Amino acid sequence: MSLLNENCPAKVDPLSDAELASLLSQVSGWTVEGGKLVKTFRFTNYYETLAFVNASAFLSHQLDHHPELHVTYNTVKVAYDTHSVNGLSRNDFVCAARTDALLA
């Protein structure tokens, strides 16, 4: 099943190194930094930046899995992690795939 079509399950487990590597290959442009799944999105103006922030907030609310967002005039750095496992879970990758789909 594609990450894009998955929902975030309520019960999650931390990822093994093999699972992490496999899932990371499925989300283009995302990296692991400081134990978080991170990507920076670039836009042409502030209006587009905030439209993306609002769309990602709606998505996060639907999935009940919320990222850290760092917003500037024309960039948004999105960082996912799963607090309950103190690291990364499959949910982070589902949300990353869905976040990418906002711009598809």
Backbone as JSON, one array per atom type, in Angstrom:
{
  "sequence": "MSLLNENCPAKVDPLSDAELASLLSQVSGWTVEGGKLVKTFRFTNYYETLAFVNASAFLSHQLDHHPELHVTYNTVKVAYDTHSVNGLSRNDFVCAARTDALLA",
  "N": [[0.84, -1.18, 0.0], [0.5, 2.22, -0.75], [2.1, 4.92, 0.92], [0.72, 7.28, 0.78], [-1.94, 6.58, 0.71], [-2.5, 5.55, 3.18], [-3.8, 5.63, 6.54], [-3.14, 7.23, 9.68], [-2.34, 5.11, 12.23], [-3.57, 4.62, 15.6], [-2.0, 3.26, 17.5], [1.41, 3.0, 17.56], [4.75, 1.96, 16.69], [8.28, 2.39, 17.31], [10.55, 2.82, 14.56], [12.61, 0.37, 12.99], [16.06, 0.36, 11.89], [16.17, -0.65, 9.27], [13.49, -0.43, 8.45], [13.21, 2.34, 8.59], [15.06, 3.19, 6.58], [13.84, 2.06, 4.31], [11.33, 3.38, 4.26], [12.16, 6.04, 4.07], [13.14, 6.12, 1.5], [10.83, 6.34, 0.1], [9.79, 8.86, 0.27], [10.35, 11.67, -1.28], [12.98, 14.01, -1.05], [12.86, 14.37, 1.68], [14.58, 14.29, 4.79], [16.4, 12.91, 7.59], [16.89, 14.61, 10.48], [18.33, 15.26, 13.49], [16.75, 13.27, 14.68], [14.26, 13.71, 13.61], [11.89, 13.8, 10.91], [12.38, 15.68, 8.13], [11.69, 18.41, 5.9], [12.16, 21.14, 3.7], [10.07, 23.44, 2.23], [9.69, 25.56, -0.58], [8.46, 28.72, -1.69], [6.95, 31.23, -3.85], [6.01, 33.56, -2.75], [4.66, 35.25, 0.17], [1.92, 34.81, 0.5], [1.46, 32.34, -0.83], [3.05, 30.76, 0.81], [1.7, 30.91, 3.31], [-0.75, 29.81, 2.55], [-0.01, 27.17, 2.08], [0.79, 26.5, 4.7], [-1.69, 26.67, 6.04], [-3.14, 24.68, 4.66], [-1.6, 22.43, 5.34], [-2.0, 22.45, 8.07], [-4.72, 21.83, 8.24], [-4.64, 19.25, 7.16], [-3.01, 17.98, 9.1], [-4.68, 18.13, 11.3], [-6.77, 16.47, 10.47], [-5.41, 13.99, 10.37], [-4.54, 13.78, 12.92], [-1.9, 14.15, 13.73], [0.73, 16.06, 14.27], [3.05, 18.36, 12.88], [6.16, 20.12, 13.54], [6.45, 23.44, 12.54], [8.38, 25.73, 10.79], [8.23, 28.91, 9.77], [8.93, 31.2, 7.22], [9.19, 34.11, 5.08], [9.1, 32.96, 2.45], [9.45, 30.23, 2.79], [8.79, 27.03, 4.27], [9.67, 25.01, 6.82], [9.17, 21.76, 7.59], [8.79, 19.47, 10.18], [8.52, 16.27, 11.3], [7.89, 14.04, 14.01], [7.35, 11.37, 16.34], [6.09, 11.66, 19.37], [5.25, 9.77, 21.27], [6.81, 7.53, 20.81], [9.25, 8.5, 21.05], [10.79, 9.24, 18.81], [10.93, 8.32, 15.38], [8.07, 7.15, 13.58], [5.93, 5.09, 11.54], [3.74, 6.73, 11.04], [4.84, 9.3, 10.75], [5.93, 9.21, 8.21], [3.71, 8.66, 6.64], [2.35, 11.07, 6.98], [4.25, 12.79, 5.86], [4.2, 12.0, 3.15], [1.57, 12.7, 2.54], [1.72, 15.44, 2.99], [3.47, 16.23, 0.93], [1.75, 15.66, -1.18], [-0.01, 17.76, -1.1], [1.03, 19.66, -2.77], [1.06, 18.54, -5.22]],
  "CA": [[0.0, 0.0, 0.0], [1.22, 3.48, -0.81], [2.02, 5.76, 2.12], [-0.27, 8.32, 0.53], [-3.29, 6.04, 0.92], [-2.62, 5.03, 4.54], [-4.19, 6.5, 7.64], [-2.24, 7.12, 10.82], [-2.93, 4.3, 13.29], [-3.43, 5.16, 16.95], [-0.88, 2.57, 18.15], [2.58, 2.95, 16.68], [6.01, 1.5, 17.26], [9.45, 3.02, 16.68], [11.04, 2.14, 13.36], [13.95, -0.21, 12.95], [16.9, 1.03, 10.88], [15.76, -1.13, 7.95], [12.2, 0.2, 8.13], [13.5, 3.76, 8.36], [15.68, 3.33, 5.26], [12.83, 1.74, 3.3], [10.33, 4.45, 4.21], [12.82, 7.26, 3.62], [13.26, 6.05, 0.03], [9.51, 6.56, -0.48], [9.39, 10.27, 0.4], [11.39, 12.44, -1.97], [13.41, 15.29, -0.5], [12.81, 14.37, 3.14], [15.79, 13.79, 5.44], [16.31, 12.77, 9.04], [17.76, 15.56, 11.17], [18.06, 15.3, 14.93], [15.68, 12.34, 15.03], [12.99, 14.14, 13.03], [11.75, 13.73, 9.47], [12.38, 17.11, 7.82], [11.78, 18.91, 4.52], [11.88, 22.57, 3.54], [9.3, 23.77, 1.02], [9.94, 26.94, -1.0], [7.35, 29.34, -2.41], [7.33, 32.49, -4.5], [5.58, 34.72, -1.98], [4.13, 34.96, 1.5], [0.57, 34.29, 0.35], [1.59, 30.9, -1.11], [3.6, 30.15, 2.01], [0.65, 30.75, 4.3], [-1.75, 28.88, 2.01], [0.54, 25.85, 2.36], [0.72, 26.3, 6.15], [-3.09, 26.4, 6.37], [-3.5, 23.36, 4.12], [-0.93, 21.41, 6.13], [-2.66, 22.44, 9.38], [-5.96, 21.07, 8.06], [-4.23, 17.86, 7.0], [-2.54, 17.51, 10.4], [-5.85, 17.97, 12.15], [-7.46, 15.26, 10.0], [-4.62, 12.81, 10.69], [-4.21, 13.86, 14.34], [-0.45, 13.99, 13.85], [1.07, 17.45, 14.01], [4.48, 18.63, 12.75], [6.71, 21.43, 13.87], [6.56, 24.26, 11.34], [9.17, 26.96, 10.89], [7.71, 29.67, 8.63], [9.53, 32.49, 6.85], [8.46, 34.75, 3.98], [8.86, 32.07, 1.31], [9.8, 28.84, 3.08], [8.23, 26.35, 5.43], [10.4, 23.81, 7.2], [8.25, 20.85, 8.25], [9.52, 18.43, 10.91], [7.66, 15.28, 11.96], [8.37, 12.97, 14.85], [6.28, 10.79, 17.13], [6.48, 11.82, 20.78], [4.96, 8.57, 22.06], [7.88, 6.54, 20.64], [10.5, 9.24, 21.2], [11.53, 9.13, 17.55], [10.12, 8.26, 14.17], [7.16, 6.03, 13.37], [5.33, 5.06, 10.2], [2.87, 7.9, 10.94], [5.6, 10.45, 10.25], [6.11, 9.04, 6.78], [2.38, 8.84, 6.04], [2.11, 12.52, 6.97], [5.17, 13.4, 4.89], [3.66, 11.73, 1.82], [0.35, 13.51, 2.38], [2.15, 16.84, 2.89], [3.94, 16.39, -0.44], [0.6, 15.61, -2.09], [-0.67, 19.07, -1.12], [1.61, 20.46, -3.85], [1.08, 17.74, -6.47]],
  "C": [[0.88, 1.24, 0.0], [1.05, 4.26, 0.49], [0.91, 6.8, 1.98], [-1.68, 7.85, 0.85], [-3.51, 5.49, 2.33], [-3.17, 6.09, 5.48], [-3.2, 6.29, 8.78], [-2.91, 6.27, 11.9], [-2.67, 4.92, 14.66], [-2.23, 4.55, 17.68], [0.27, 2.48, 17.17], [3.8, 2.46, 17.45], [7.15, 2.28, 16.61], [9.91, 2.17, 15.52], [12.41, 1.52, 13.59], [14.76, 0.56, 11.9], [16.5, 0.62, 9.48], [14.44, -0.51, 7.52], [12.39, 1.68, 7.81], [14.07, 3.97, 6.97], [14.67, 3.08, 4.15], [11.82, 2.87, 3.15], [10.93, 5.76, 3.7], [12.96, 7.28, 2.1], [11.93, 6.33, -0.66], [9.03, 8.0, -0.4], [10.53, 11.16, -0.11], [11.69, 13.77, -1.27], [13.37, 15.38, 1.01], [14.11, 13.76, 3.68], [15.51, 13.6, 6.93], [17.36, 13.69, 9.65], [17.38, 15.58, 12.64], [16.91, 14.41, 15.35], [14.32, 12.7, 14.49], [13.04, 14.0, 11.51], [11.48, 15.15, 8.98], [12.42, 17.37, 6.31], [11.45, 20.39, 4.54], [11.21, 22.78, 2.19], [9.51, 25.25, 0.7], [8.8, 27.44, -1.87], [7.78, 30.67, -2.99], [6.94, 33.73, -3.7], [4.96, 34.28, -0.66], [2.73, 34.36, 1.45], [0.61, 32.78, 0.1], [2.11, 30.14, 0.11], [2.51, 29.89, 3.04], [-0.47, 29.84, 3.83], [-1.29, 27.44, 2.28], [0.46, 25.54, 3.85], [-0.72, 25.95, 6.56], [-3.54, 25.04, 5.87], [-2.85, 22.26, 4.95], [-1.53, 21.33, 7.54], [-3.97, 21.65, 9.31], [-5.67, 19.58, 7.95], [-3.81, 17.26, 8.35], [-3.7, 17.26, 11.35], [-6.62, 16.7, 11.77], [-6.75, 13.99, 10.45], [-4.27, 12.72, 12.18], [-2.73, 13.57, 14.59], [0.15, 15.31, 13.37], [2.58, 17.68, 13.94], [4.88, 19.93, 13.44], [6.82, 22.17, 12.55], [7.41, 25.48, 11.65], [8.87, 27.75, 9.62], [8.49, 30.96, 8.46], [8.72, 33.04, 5.67], [8.13, 33.76, 2.87], [9.3, 30.63, 1.53], [9.0, 28.33, 4.28], [9.06, 25.1, 5.65], [9.44, 22.98, 8.05], [9.07, 19.75, 8.91], [8.52, 17.54, 11.65], [8.48, 14.38, 12.88], [7.18, 12.49, 15.68], [6.7, 10.79, 18.59], [6.3, 10.53, 21.57], [6.02, 7.47, 21.9], [9.25, 7.2, 20.77], [11.39, 9.09, 19.98], [10.58, 9.11, 16.38], [9.28, 7.0, 14.12], [6.65, 6.1, 11.93], [4.42, 6.27, 9.99], [3.59, 9.12, 10.36], [5.74, 10.39, 8.74], [4.78, 9.13, 6.02], [2.08, 10.33, 5.93], [3.02, 13.23, 5.98], [4.65, 13.21, 3.47], [2.42, 12.58, 1.55], [0.7, 15.0, 2.27], [2.67, 17.13, 1.48], [2.79, 16.46, -1.43], [-0.16, 16.93, -2.14], [-0.18, 19.91, -2.3], [1.62, 19.73, -5.19], [0.09, 18.29, -7.47]]
}
